[in-house]
Short mmCIF file of C-alpha atoms in Angstrom, two decimals:
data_model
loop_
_atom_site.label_atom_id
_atom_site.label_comp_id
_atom_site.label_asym_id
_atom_site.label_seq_id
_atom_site.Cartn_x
_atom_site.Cartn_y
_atom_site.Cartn_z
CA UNK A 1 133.40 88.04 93.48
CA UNK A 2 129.60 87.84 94.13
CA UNK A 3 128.79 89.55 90.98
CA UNK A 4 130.38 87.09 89.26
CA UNK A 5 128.76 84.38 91.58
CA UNK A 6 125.36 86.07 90.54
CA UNK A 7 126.08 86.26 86.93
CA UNK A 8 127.09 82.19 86.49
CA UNK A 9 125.26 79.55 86.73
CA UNK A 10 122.91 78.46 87.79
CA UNK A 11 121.93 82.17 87.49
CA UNK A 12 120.39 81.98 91.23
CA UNK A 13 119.81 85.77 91.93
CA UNK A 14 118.99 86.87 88.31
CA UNK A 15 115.87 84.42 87.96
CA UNK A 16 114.24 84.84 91.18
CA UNK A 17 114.85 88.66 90.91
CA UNK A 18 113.32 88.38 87.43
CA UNK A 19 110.58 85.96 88.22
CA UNK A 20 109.30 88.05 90.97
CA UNK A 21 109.01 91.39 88.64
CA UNK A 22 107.52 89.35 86.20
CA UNK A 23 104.91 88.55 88.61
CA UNK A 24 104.67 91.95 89.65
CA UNK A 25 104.18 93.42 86.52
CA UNK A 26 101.21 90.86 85.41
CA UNK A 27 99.43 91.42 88.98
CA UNK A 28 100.37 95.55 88.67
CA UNK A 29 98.38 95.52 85.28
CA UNK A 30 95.68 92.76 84.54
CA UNK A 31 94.48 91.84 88.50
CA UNK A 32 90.98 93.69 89.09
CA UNK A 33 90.99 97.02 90.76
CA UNK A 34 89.98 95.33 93.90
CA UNK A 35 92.75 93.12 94.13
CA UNK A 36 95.55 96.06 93.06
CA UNK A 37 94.25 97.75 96.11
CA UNK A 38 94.38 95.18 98.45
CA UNK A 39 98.13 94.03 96.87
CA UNK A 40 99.42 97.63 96.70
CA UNK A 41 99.73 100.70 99.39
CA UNK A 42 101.12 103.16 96.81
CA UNK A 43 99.01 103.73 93.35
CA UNK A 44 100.10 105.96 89.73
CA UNK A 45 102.78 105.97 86.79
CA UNK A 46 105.66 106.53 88.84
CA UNK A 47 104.21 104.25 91.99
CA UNK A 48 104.82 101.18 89.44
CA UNK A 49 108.69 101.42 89.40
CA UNK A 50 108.94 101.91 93.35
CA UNK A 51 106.91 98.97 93.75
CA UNK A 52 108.17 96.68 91.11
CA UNK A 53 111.86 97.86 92.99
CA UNK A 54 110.19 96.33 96.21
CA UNK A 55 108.79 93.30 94.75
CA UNK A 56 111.91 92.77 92.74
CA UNK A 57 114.09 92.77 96.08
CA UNK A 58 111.51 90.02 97.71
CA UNK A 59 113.09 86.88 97.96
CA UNK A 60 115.56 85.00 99.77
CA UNK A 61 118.32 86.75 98.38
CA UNK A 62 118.00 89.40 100.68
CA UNK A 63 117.56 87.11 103.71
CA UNK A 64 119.50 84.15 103.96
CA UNK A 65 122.56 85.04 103.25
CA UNK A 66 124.30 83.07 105.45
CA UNK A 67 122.63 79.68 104.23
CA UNK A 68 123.54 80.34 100.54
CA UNK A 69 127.42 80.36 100.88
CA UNK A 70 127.49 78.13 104.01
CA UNK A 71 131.29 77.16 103.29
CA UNK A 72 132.70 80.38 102.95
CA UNK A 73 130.10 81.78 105.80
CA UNK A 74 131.36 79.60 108.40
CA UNK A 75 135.01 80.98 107.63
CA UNK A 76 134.09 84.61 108.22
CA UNK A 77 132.03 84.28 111.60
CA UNK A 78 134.97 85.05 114.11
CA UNK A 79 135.44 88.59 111.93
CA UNK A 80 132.71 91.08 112.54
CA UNK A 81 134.21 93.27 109.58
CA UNK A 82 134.00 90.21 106.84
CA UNK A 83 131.18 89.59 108.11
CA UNK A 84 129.92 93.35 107.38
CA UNK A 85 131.30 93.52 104.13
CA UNK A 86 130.11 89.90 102.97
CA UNK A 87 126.80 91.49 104.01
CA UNK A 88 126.78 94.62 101.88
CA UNK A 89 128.50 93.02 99.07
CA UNK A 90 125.93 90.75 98.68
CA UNK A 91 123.33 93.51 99.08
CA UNK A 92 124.77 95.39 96.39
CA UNK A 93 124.72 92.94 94.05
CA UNK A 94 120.96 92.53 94.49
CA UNK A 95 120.77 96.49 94.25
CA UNK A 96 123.01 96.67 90.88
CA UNK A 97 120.35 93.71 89.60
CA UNK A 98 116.90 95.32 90.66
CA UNK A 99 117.90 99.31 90.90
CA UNK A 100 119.64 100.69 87.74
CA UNK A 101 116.17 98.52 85.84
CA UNK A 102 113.95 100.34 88.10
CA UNK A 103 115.58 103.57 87.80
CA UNK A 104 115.48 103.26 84.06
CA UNK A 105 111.32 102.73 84.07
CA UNK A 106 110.70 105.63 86.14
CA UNK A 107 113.05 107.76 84.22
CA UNK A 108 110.71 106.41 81.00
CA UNK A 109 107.84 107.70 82.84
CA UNK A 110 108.71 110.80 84.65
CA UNK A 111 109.96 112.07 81.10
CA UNK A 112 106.10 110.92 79.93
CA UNK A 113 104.15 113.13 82.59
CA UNK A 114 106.38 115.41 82.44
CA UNK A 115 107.33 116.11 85.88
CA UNK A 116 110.95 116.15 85.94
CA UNK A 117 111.44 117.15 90.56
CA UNK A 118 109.07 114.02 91.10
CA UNK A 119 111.13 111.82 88.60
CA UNK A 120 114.41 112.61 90.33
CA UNK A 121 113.52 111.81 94.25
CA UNK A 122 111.37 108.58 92.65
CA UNK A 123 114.28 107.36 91.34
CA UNK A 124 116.31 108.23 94.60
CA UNK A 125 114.09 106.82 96.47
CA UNK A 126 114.58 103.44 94.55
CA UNK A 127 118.47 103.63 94.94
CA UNK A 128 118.13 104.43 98.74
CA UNK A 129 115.39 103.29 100.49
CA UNK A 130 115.23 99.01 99.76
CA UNK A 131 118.79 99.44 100.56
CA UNK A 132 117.71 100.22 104.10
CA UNK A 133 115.49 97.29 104.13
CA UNK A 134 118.11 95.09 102.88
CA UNK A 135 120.13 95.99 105.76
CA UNK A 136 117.67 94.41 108.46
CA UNK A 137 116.44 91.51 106.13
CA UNK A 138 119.61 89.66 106.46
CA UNK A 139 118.89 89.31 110.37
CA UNK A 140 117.02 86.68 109.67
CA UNK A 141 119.25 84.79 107.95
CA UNK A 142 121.53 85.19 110.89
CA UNK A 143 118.79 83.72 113.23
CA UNK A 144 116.95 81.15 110.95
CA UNK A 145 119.27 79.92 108.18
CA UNK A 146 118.79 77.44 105.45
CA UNK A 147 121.03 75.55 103.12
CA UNK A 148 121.06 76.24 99.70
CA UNK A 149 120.16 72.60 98.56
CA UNK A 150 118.69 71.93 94.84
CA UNK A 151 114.72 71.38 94.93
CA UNK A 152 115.18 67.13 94.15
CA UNK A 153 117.52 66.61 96.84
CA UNK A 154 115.58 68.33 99.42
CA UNK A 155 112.79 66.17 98.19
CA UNK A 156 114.33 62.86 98.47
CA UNK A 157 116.26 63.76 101.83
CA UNK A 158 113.09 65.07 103.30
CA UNK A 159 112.82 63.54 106.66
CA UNK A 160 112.34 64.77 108.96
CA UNK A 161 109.78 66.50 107.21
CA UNK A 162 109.07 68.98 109.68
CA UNK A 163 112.62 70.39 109.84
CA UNK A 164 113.85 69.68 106.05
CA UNK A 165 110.51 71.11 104.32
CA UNK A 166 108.01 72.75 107.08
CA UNK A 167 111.19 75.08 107.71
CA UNK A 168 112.15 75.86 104.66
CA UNK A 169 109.13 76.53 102.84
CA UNK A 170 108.39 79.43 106.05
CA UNK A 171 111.92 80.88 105.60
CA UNK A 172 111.66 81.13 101.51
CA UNK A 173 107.97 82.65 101.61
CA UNK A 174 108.62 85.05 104.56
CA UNK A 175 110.99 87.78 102.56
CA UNK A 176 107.78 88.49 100.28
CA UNK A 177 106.47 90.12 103.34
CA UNK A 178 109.32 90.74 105.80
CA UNK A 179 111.20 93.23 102.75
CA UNK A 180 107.04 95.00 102.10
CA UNK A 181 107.29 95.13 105.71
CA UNK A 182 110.84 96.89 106.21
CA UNK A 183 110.01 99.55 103.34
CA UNK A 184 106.97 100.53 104.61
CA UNK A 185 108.59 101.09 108.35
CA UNK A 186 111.40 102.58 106.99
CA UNK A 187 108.69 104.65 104.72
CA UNK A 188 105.95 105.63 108.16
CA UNK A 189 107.29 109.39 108.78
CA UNK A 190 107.06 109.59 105.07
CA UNK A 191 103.08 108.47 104.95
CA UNK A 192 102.95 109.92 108.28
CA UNK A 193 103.45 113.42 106.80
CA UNK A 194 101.41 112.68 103.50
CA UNK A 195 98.36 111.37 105.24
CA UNK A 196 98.56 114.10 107.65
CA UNK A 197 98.84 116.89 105.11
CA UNK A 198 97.32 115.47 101.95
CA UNK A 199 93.98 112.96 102.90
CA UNK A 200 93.55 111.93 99.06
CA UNK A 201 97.10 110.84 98.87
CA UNK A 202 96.46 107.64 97.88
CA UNK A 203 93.94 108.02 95.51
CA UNK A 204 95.60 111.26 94.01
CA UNK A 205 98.91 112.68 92.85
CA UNK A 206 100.75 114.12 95.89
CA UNK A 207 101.98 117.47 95.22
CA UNK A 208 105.54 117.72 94.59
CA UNK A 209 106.94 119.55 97.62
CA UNK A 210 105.19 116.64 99.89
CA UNK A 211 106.21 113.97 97.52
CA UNK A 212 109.83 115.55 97.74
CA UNK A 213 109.63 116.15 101.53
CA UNK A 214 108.58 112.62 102.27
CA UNK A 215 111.00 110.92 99.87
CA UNK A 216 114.00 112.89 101.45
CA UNK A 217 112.87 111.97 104.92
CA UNK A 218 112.15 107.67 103.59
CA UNK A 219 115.75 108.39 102.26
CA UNK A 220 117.20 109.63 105.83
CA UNK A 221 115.78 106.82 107.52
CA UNK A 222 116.64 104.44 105.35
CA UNK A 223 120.76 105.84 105.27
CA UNK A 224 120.70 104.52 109.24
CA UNK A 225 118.56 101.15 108.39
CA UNK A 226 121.84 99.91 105.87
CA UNK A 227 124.45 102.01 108.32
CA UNK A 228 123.34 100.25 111.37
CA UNK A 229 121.68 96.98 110.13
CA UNK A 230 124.75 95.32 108.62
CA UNK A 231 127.09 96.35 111.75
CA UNK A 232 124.51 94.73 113.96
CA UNK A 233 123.95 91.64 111.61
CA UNK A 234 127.26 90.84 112.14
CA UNK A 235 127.61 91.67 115.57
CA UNK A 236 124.40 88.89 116.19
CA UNK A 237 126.28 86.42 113.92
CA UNK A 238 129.43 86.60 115.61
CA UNK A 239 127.50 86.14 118.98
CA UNK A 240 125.87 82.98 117.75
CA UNK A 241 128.86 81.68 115.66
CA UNK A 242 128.93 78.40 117.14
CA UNK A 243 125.49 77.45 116.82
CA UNK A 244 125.94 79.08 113.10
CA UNK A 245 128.86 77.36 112.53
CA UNK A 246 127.58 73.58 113.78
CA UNK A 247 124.74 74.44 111.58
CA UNK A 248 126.53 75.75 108.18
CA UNK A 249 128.96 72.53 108.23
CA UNK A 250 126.32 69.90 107.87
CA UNK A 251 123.65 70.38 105.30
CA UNK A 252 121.81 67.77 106.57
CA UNK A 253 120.31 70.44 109.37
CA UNK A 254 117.87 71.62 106.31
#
């Protein structure tokens, strides 16, 4: 049922997911070297596919879940388990839009440098670890959700401004950092180990049994972020289920 949501219009999930790899992609090839630094922890040919993975998974998809199905939301907040489910389902069908593409690129490339170990845990790595983030994201969608109102009616209905613009415009821009934010935690014993056993990691090719070792543990950590972030999501949502549910039936709350 939400893959078919996804895939009809007005095509939601598939343009902001391919709008933001679009972006990706331009800033991941034409910004100055400068800039790439600044915008990007993890450099090389098969960095570009994790990254554009992460970047790809940015957006308010991944966040305010809640706030983009409000009717049928509201109905699921006295059951923990739809709740749960509702959660992952929606998760996967970001993954099944961002992953398999992702997967597909670094397959191109690991077949190009010929380094067929490293191509296998990158493209593990981009089937497991965003998954992990995607499992904490949605808290704050449980805390701070929006409605799901077209761009010209939040315009014309937007007093008070504060509430029905102010808001929204924090809650749409914070998944471009709060996801970053989530994969790198989720990656720190994985850095952790590289910077403490290879000091040109960033600026060099990790050598595979590192690059393998750290994937595996990003992987590990990132199995307990999705196990444990959806049961708690809805846990927190069924705690605050009548503030979420006063706010999901009137769209007029922003």
């Amino acid at each position: 049922m939400e893959l078919r949501r996804a895939l009809h219009k007005p095509f939601e999930v598939p343009i902001i997911v391919a709008t933001n790899g679009t972006t990706m992609t331009l800033a991941w090839f034409f910004l100055p070297p400068s800039l790439i630094n600044l915008l990007f922890t993890f450099h090389g040919p098969l960095a570009f596919p994790m990254v554009l993975a992460g970047w790809m998974y940015s957006d308010v998809p991944a966040t305010n879940l809640l706030g983009s199905d409000a009717r049928r939301s509201s109905r699921m907040l006295g059951d923990r388990t739809a709740l749960r489910h509702s959660q992952r389902a929606k998760n996967l069908v970001l993954w099944l839009l961002v992953s398999p593409l992702a997967a597909v690129i670094a397959i191109a490339v690991g077949m190009h440098d010929k380094r067929p170990l490293v191509t296998v845990f990158t493209v593990l790595w981009i089937a497991v670890v965003p998954l992990g983030a995607l499992g904490v994201a949605a808290w704050l969608g449980v805390f701070f959700p929006y409605h799901a109102v077209p761009l010209k009616q939040r315009w014309t209905h937007r007093r008070p401004f504060r509430r029905k613009i102010v808001r929204w415009l924090i809650l749409a821009m914070t998944p471009w950092m709060l996801i970053p934010g989530l994969v790198l935690l989720i990656s720190l014993p994985t850095v952790g180990l590289w910077a403490a056993t290879y000091h040109s990691w960033r600026g060099q090719r990790i050598p595979e049994i590192y690059f393998v070792t750290g994937v595996a543990m990003g992987c590990a950590v990132a199995a307990l972020f999705w196990i444990f972030g959806a049961r708690l999501g809805a846990r927190f949502a069924q705690r605050r289920r009548d503030k979420l549910a006063s706010f999901l039936a009137d769209p007029d709350r922003g």
